[in-house]
JSON list of C-alpha atoms in Angstrom, two decimals:
[
{"chain": "A", "resi": 1, "resn": "MET", "atom": "CA", "xyz": [115.63, 61.16, 126.59]},
{"chain": "A", "resi": 2, "resn": "PHE", "atom": "CA", "xyz": [113.99, 62.92, 129.51]},
{"chain": "A", "resi": 3, "resn": "GLY", "atom": "CA", "xyz": [113.91, 61.56, 133.05]},
{"chain": "A", "resi": 4, "resn": "LEU", "atom": "CA", "xyz": [112.31, 62.36, 136.36]},
{"chain": "A", "resi": 5, "resn": "ILE", "atom": "CA", "xyz": [112.98, 60.99, 139.81]},
{"chain": "A", "resi": 6, "resn": "GLY", "atom": "CA", "xyz": [110.52, 62.00, 142.48]},
{"chain": "A", "resi": 7, "resn": "LYS", "atom": "CA", "xyz": [109.49, 61.22, 146.01]},
{"chain": "A", "resi": 8, "resn": "MET", "atom": "CA", "xyz": [105.92, 61.57, 147.13]},
{"chain": "A", "resi": 9, "resn": "ARG", "atom": "CA", "xyz": [104.41, 61.02, 150.53]},
{"chain": "A", "resi": 10, "resn": "ALA", "atom": "CA", "xyz": [101.15, 59.17, 150.93]},
{"chain": "A", "resi": 11, "resn": "ALA", "atom": "CA", "xyz": [98.79, 59.96, 153.77]},
{"chain": "A", "resi": 12, "resn": "ARG", "atom": "CA", "xyz": [99.60, 57.72, 156.74]},
{"chain": "A", "resi": 13, "resn": "GLY", "atom": "CA", "xyz": [98.77, 54.12, 155.88]},
{"chain": "A", "resi": 14, "resn": "GLN", "atom": "CA", "xyz": [97.65, 54.92, 152.31]},
{"chain": "A", "resi": 15, "resn": "ARG", "atom": "CA", "xyz": [100.85, 54.15, 150.39]},
{"chain": "A", "resi": 16, "resn": "ASP", "atom": "CA", "xyz": [99.47, 50.96, 148.80]},
{"chain": "A", "resi": 17, "resn": "VAL", "atom": "CA", "xyz": [96.34, 52.78, 147.61]},
{"chain": "A", "resi": 18, "resn": "VAL", "atom": "CA", "xyz": [98.45, 55.41, 145.83]},
{"chain": "A", "resi": 19, "resn": "MET", "atom": "CA", "xyz": [100.77, 52.79, 144.33]},
{"chain": "A", "resi": 20, "resn": "ASP", "atom": "CA", "xyz": [97.77, 50.82, 143.03]},
{"chain": "A", "resi": 21, "resn": "VAL", "atom": "CA", "xyz": [96.48, 53.92, 141.25]},
{"chain": "A", "resi": 22, "resn": "LEU", "atom": "CA", "xyz": [99.92, 54.57, 139.74]},
{"chain": "A", "resi": 23, "resn": "ARG", "atom": "CA", "xyz": [100.21, 50.97, 138.54]},
{"chain": "A", "resi": 24, "resn": "GLU", "atom": "CA", "xyz": [96.74, 51.03, 136.97]},
{"chain": "A", "resi": 25, "resn": "THR", "atom": "CA", "xyz": [97.58, 54.14, 134.97]},
{"chain": "A", "resi": 26, "resn": "THR", "atom": "CA", "xyz": [101.09, 53.46, 133.69]},
{"chain": "A", "resi": 27, "resn": "SER", "atom": "CA", "xyz": [100.58, 50.53, 131.35]},
{"chain": "A", "resi": 28, "resn": "ALA", "atom": "CA", "xyz": [100.25, 52.49, 128.10]},
{"chain": "A", "resi": 29, "resn": "LEU", "atom": "CA", "xyz": [101.73, 55.99, 128.14]},
{"chain": "A", "resi": 30, "resn": "PRO", "atom": "CA", "xyz": [102.91, 57.13, 124.69]},
{"chain": "A", "resi": 31, "resn": "GLY", "atom": "CA", "xyz": [106.59, 58.01, 124.82]},
{"chain": "A", "resi": 32, "resn": "CYS", "atom": "CA", "xyz": [107.18, 56.42, 128.24]},
{"chain": "A", "resi": 33, "resn": "LEU", "atom": "CA", "xyz": [110.16, 54.06, 128.15]},
{"chain": "A", "resi": 34, "resn": "SER", "atom": "CA", "xyz": [110.25, 53.24, 131.86]},
{"chain": "A", "resi": 35, "resn": "TYR", "atom": "CA", "xyz": [108.05, 54.03, 134.87]},
{"chain": "A", "resi": 36, "resn": "ILE", "atom": "CA", "xyz": [109.27, 52.49, 138.11]},
{"chain": "A", "resi": 37, "resn": "ILE", "atom": "CA", "xyz": [107.28, 52.74, 141.34]},
{"chain": "A", "resi": 38, "resn": "ALA", "atom": "CA", "xyz": [109.21, 51.85, 144.48]},
{"chain": "A", "resi": 39, "resn": "THR", "atom": "CA", "xyz": [108.71, 51.79, 148.22]},
{"chain": "A", "resi": 40, "resn": "ASP", "atom": "CA", "xyz": [111.19, 53.28, 150.65]},
{"chain": "A", "resi": 41, "resn": "PRO", "atom": "CA", "xyz": [112.40, 50.68, 153.18]},
{"chain": "A", "resi": 42, "resn": "ALA", "atom": "CA", "xyz": [113.06, 53.42, 155.75]},
{"chain": "A", "resi": 43, "resn": "ASP", "atom": "CA", "xyz": [109.74, 55.30, 155.33]},
{"chain": "A", "resi": 44, "resn": "ALA", "atom": "CA", "xyz": [106.40, 53.47, 155.27]},
{"chain": "A", "resi": 45, "resn": "ASP", "atom": "CA", "xyz": [104.57, 56.40, 153.63]},
{"chain": "A", "resi": 46, "resn": "ALA", "atom": "CA", "xyz": [107.10, 57.31, 150.92]},
{"chain": "A", "resi": 47, "resn": "ILE", "atom": "CA", "xyz": [106.85, 56.39, 147.24]},
{"chain": "A", "resi": 48, "resn": "TRP", "atom": "CA", "xyz": [109.70, 56.85, 144.77]},
{"chain": "A", "resi": 49, "resn": "VAL", "atom": "CA", "xyz": [108.88, 57.18, 141.07]},
{"chain": "A", "resi": 50, "resn": "THR", "atom": "CA", "xyz": [111.58, 56.99, 138.40]},
{"chain": "A", "resi": 51, "resn": "GLU", "atom": "CA", "xyz": [110.46, 57.82, 134.86]},
{"chain": "A", "resi": 52, "resn": "VAL", "atom": "CA", "xyz": [112.21, 57.79, 131.49]},
{"chain": "A", "resi": 53, "resn": "TRP", "atom": "CA", "xyz": [110.51, 59.34, 128.45]},
{"chain": "A", "resi": 54, "resn": "THR", "atom": "CA", "xyz": [111.53, 59.69, 124.84]},
{"chain": "A", "resi": 55, "resn": "ASP", "atom": "CA", "xyz": [111.44, 63.45, 125.37]},
{"chain": "A", "resi": 56, "resn": "GLN", "atom": "CA", "xyz": [110.04, 66.12, 127.67]},
{"chain": "A", "resi": 57, "resn": "ALA", "atom": "CA", "xyz": [107.13, 66.81, 125.30]},
{"chain": "A", "resi": 58, "resn": "SER", "atom": "CA", "xyz": [105.90, 63.20, 125.68]},
{"chain": "A", "resi": 59, "resn": "HIS", "atom": "CA", "xyz": [105.89, 63.56, 129.45]},
{"chain": "A", "resi": 60, "resn": "LYS", "atom": "CA", "xyz": [104.05, 66.86, 129.29]},
{"chain": "A", "resi": 61, "resn": "ALA", "atom": "CA", "xyz": [101.47, 65.44, 126.86]},
{"chain": "A", "resi": 62, "resn": "SER", "atom": "CA", "xyz": [100.84, 62.44, 129.13]},
{"chain": "A", "resi": 63, "resn": "LEU", "atom": "CA", "xyz": [99.61, 64.75, 131.87]},
{"chain": "A", "resi": 64, "resn": "GLN", "atom": "CA", "xyz": [96.70, 65.76, 129.62]},
{"chain": "A", "resi": 65, "resn": "LEU", "atom": "CA", "xyz": [95.51, 62.21, 128.89]},
{"chain": "A", "resi": 66, "resn": "PRO", "atom": "CA", "xyz": [92.00, 61.56, 130.30]},
{"chain": "A", "resi": 67, "resn": "GLU", "atom": "CA", "xyz": [93.15, 58.39, 132.09]},
{"chain": "A", "resi": 68, "resn": "VAL", "atom": "CA", "xyz": [96.04, 60.25, 133.72]},
{"chain": "A", "resi": 69, "resn": "GLN", "atom": "CA", "xyz": [93.76, 63.11, 134.77]},
{"chain": "A", "resi": 70, "resn": "ALA", "atom": "CA", "xyz": [91.34, 60.56, 136.27]},
{"chain": "A", "resi": 71, "resn": "ALA", "atom": "CA", "xyz": [94.18, 58.82, 138.13]},
{"chain": "A", "resi": 72, "resn": "ILE", "atom": "CA", "xyz": [95.40, 62.12, 139.57]},
{"chain": "A", "resi": 73, "resn": "ALA", "atom": "CA", "xyz": [91.89, 62.87, 140.83]},
{"chain": "A", "resi": 74, "resn": "LYS", "atom": "CA", "xyz": [91.55, 59.35, 142.28]},
{"chain": "A", "resi": 75, "resn": "ALA", "atom": "CA", "xyz": [94.91, 59.44, 144.09]},
{"chain": "A", "resi": 76, "resn": "ARG", "atom": "CA", "xyz": [94.82, 63.07, 145.27]},
{"chain": "A", "resi": 77, "resn": "PRO", "atom": "CA", "xyz": [92.90, 62.37, 148.53]},
{"chain": "A", "resi": 78, "resn": "PHE", "atom": "CA", "xyz": [95.52, 59.79, 149.53]},
{"chain": "A", "resi": 79, "resn": "ILE", "atom": "CA", "xyz": [98.62, 61.91, 148.76]},
{"chain": "A", "resi": 80, "resn": "HIS", "atom": "CA", "xyz": [100.07, 63.96, 151.60]},
{"chain": "A", "resi": 81, "resn": "GLY", "atom": "CA", "xyz": [102.61, 65.80, 149.45]},
{"chain": "A", "resi": 82, "resn": "PHE", "atom": "CA", "xyz": [105.61, 65.74, 147.15]},
{"chain": "A", "resi": 83, "resn": "GLU", "atom": "CA", "xyz": [109.05, 66.05, 148.70]},
{"chain": "A", "resi": 84, "resn": "PHE", "atom": "CA", "xyz": [111.02, 66.73, 145.55]},
{"chain": "A", "resi": 85, "resn": "GLN", "atom": "CA", "xyz": [111.37, 66.02, 141.86]},
{"chain": "A", "resi": 86, "resn": "VAL", "atom": "CA", "xyz": [114.62, 66.00, 139.90]},
{"chain": "A", "resi": 87, "resn": "GLU", "atom": "CA", "xyz": [114.93, 66.12, 136.11]},
{"chain": "A", "resi": 88, "resn": "THR", "atom": "CA", "xyz": [117.57, 63.88, 134.58]},
{"chain": "A", "resi": 89, "resn": "HIS", "atom": "CA", "xyz": [118.99, 63.22, 131.14]},
{"chain": "A", "resi": 90, "resn": "PRO", "atom": "CA", "xyz": [119.12, 59.42, 130.77]},
{"chain": "A", "resi": 91, "resn": "VAL", "atom": "CA", "xyz": [121.83, 58.23, 128.40]},
{"chain": "A", "resi": 92, "resn": "GLY", "atom": "CA", "xyz": [120.99, 54.51, 128.38]},
{"chain": "A", "resi": 93, "resn": "GLY", "atom": "CA", "xyz": [121.01, 51.47, 130.54]},
{"chain": "A", "resi": 94, "resn": "PHE", "atom": "CA", "xyz": [119.40, 48.07, 130.79]},
{"chain": "A", "resi": 95, "resn": "GLY", "atom": "CA", "xyz": [116.00, 48.21, 129.10]},
{"chain": "A", "resi": 96, "resn": "LEU", "atom": "CA", "xyz": [116.55, 51.62, 127.51]},
{"chain": "A", "resi": 97, "resn": "PRO", "atom": "CA", "xyz": [117.49, 52.33, 123.91]},
{"chain": "A", "resi": 98, "resn": "PRO", "atom": "CA", "xyz": [120.88, 53.91, 123.35]},
{"chain": "A", "resi": 99, "resn": "GLU", "atom": "CA", "xyz": [120.85, 57.69, 123.33]},
{"chain": "A", "resi": 100, "resn": "LYS", "atom": "CA", "xyz": [120.65, 59.22, 119.87]},
{"chain": "A", "resi": 101, "resn": "SER", "atom": "CA", "xyz": [123.35, 61.70, 118.93]},
{"chain": "A", "resi": 102, "resn": "ASP", "atom": "CA", "xyz": [122.13, 65.25, 118.32]}
]
């Protein structure tokens, strides 16, 4: 599995707009096992996104989907920036399939 954990910053007061766009777009992404959007209780403009994919190729392919491209364009004016993104290697957990042995 392939995972990403990232923090983005919405323009002041626009966090809910960005989260709405993310929620509208994440209902049917091939290869996506989990896509969690979270607020930061200490930062009113921060959005945390935790993703788990079957593999890195599925994530990369999702970025080319027309609906994802449209969502990026729709959200871009309301995003102030991205603070960081970390790749992870999920090995399982509640809601995830067990990792396959290589």
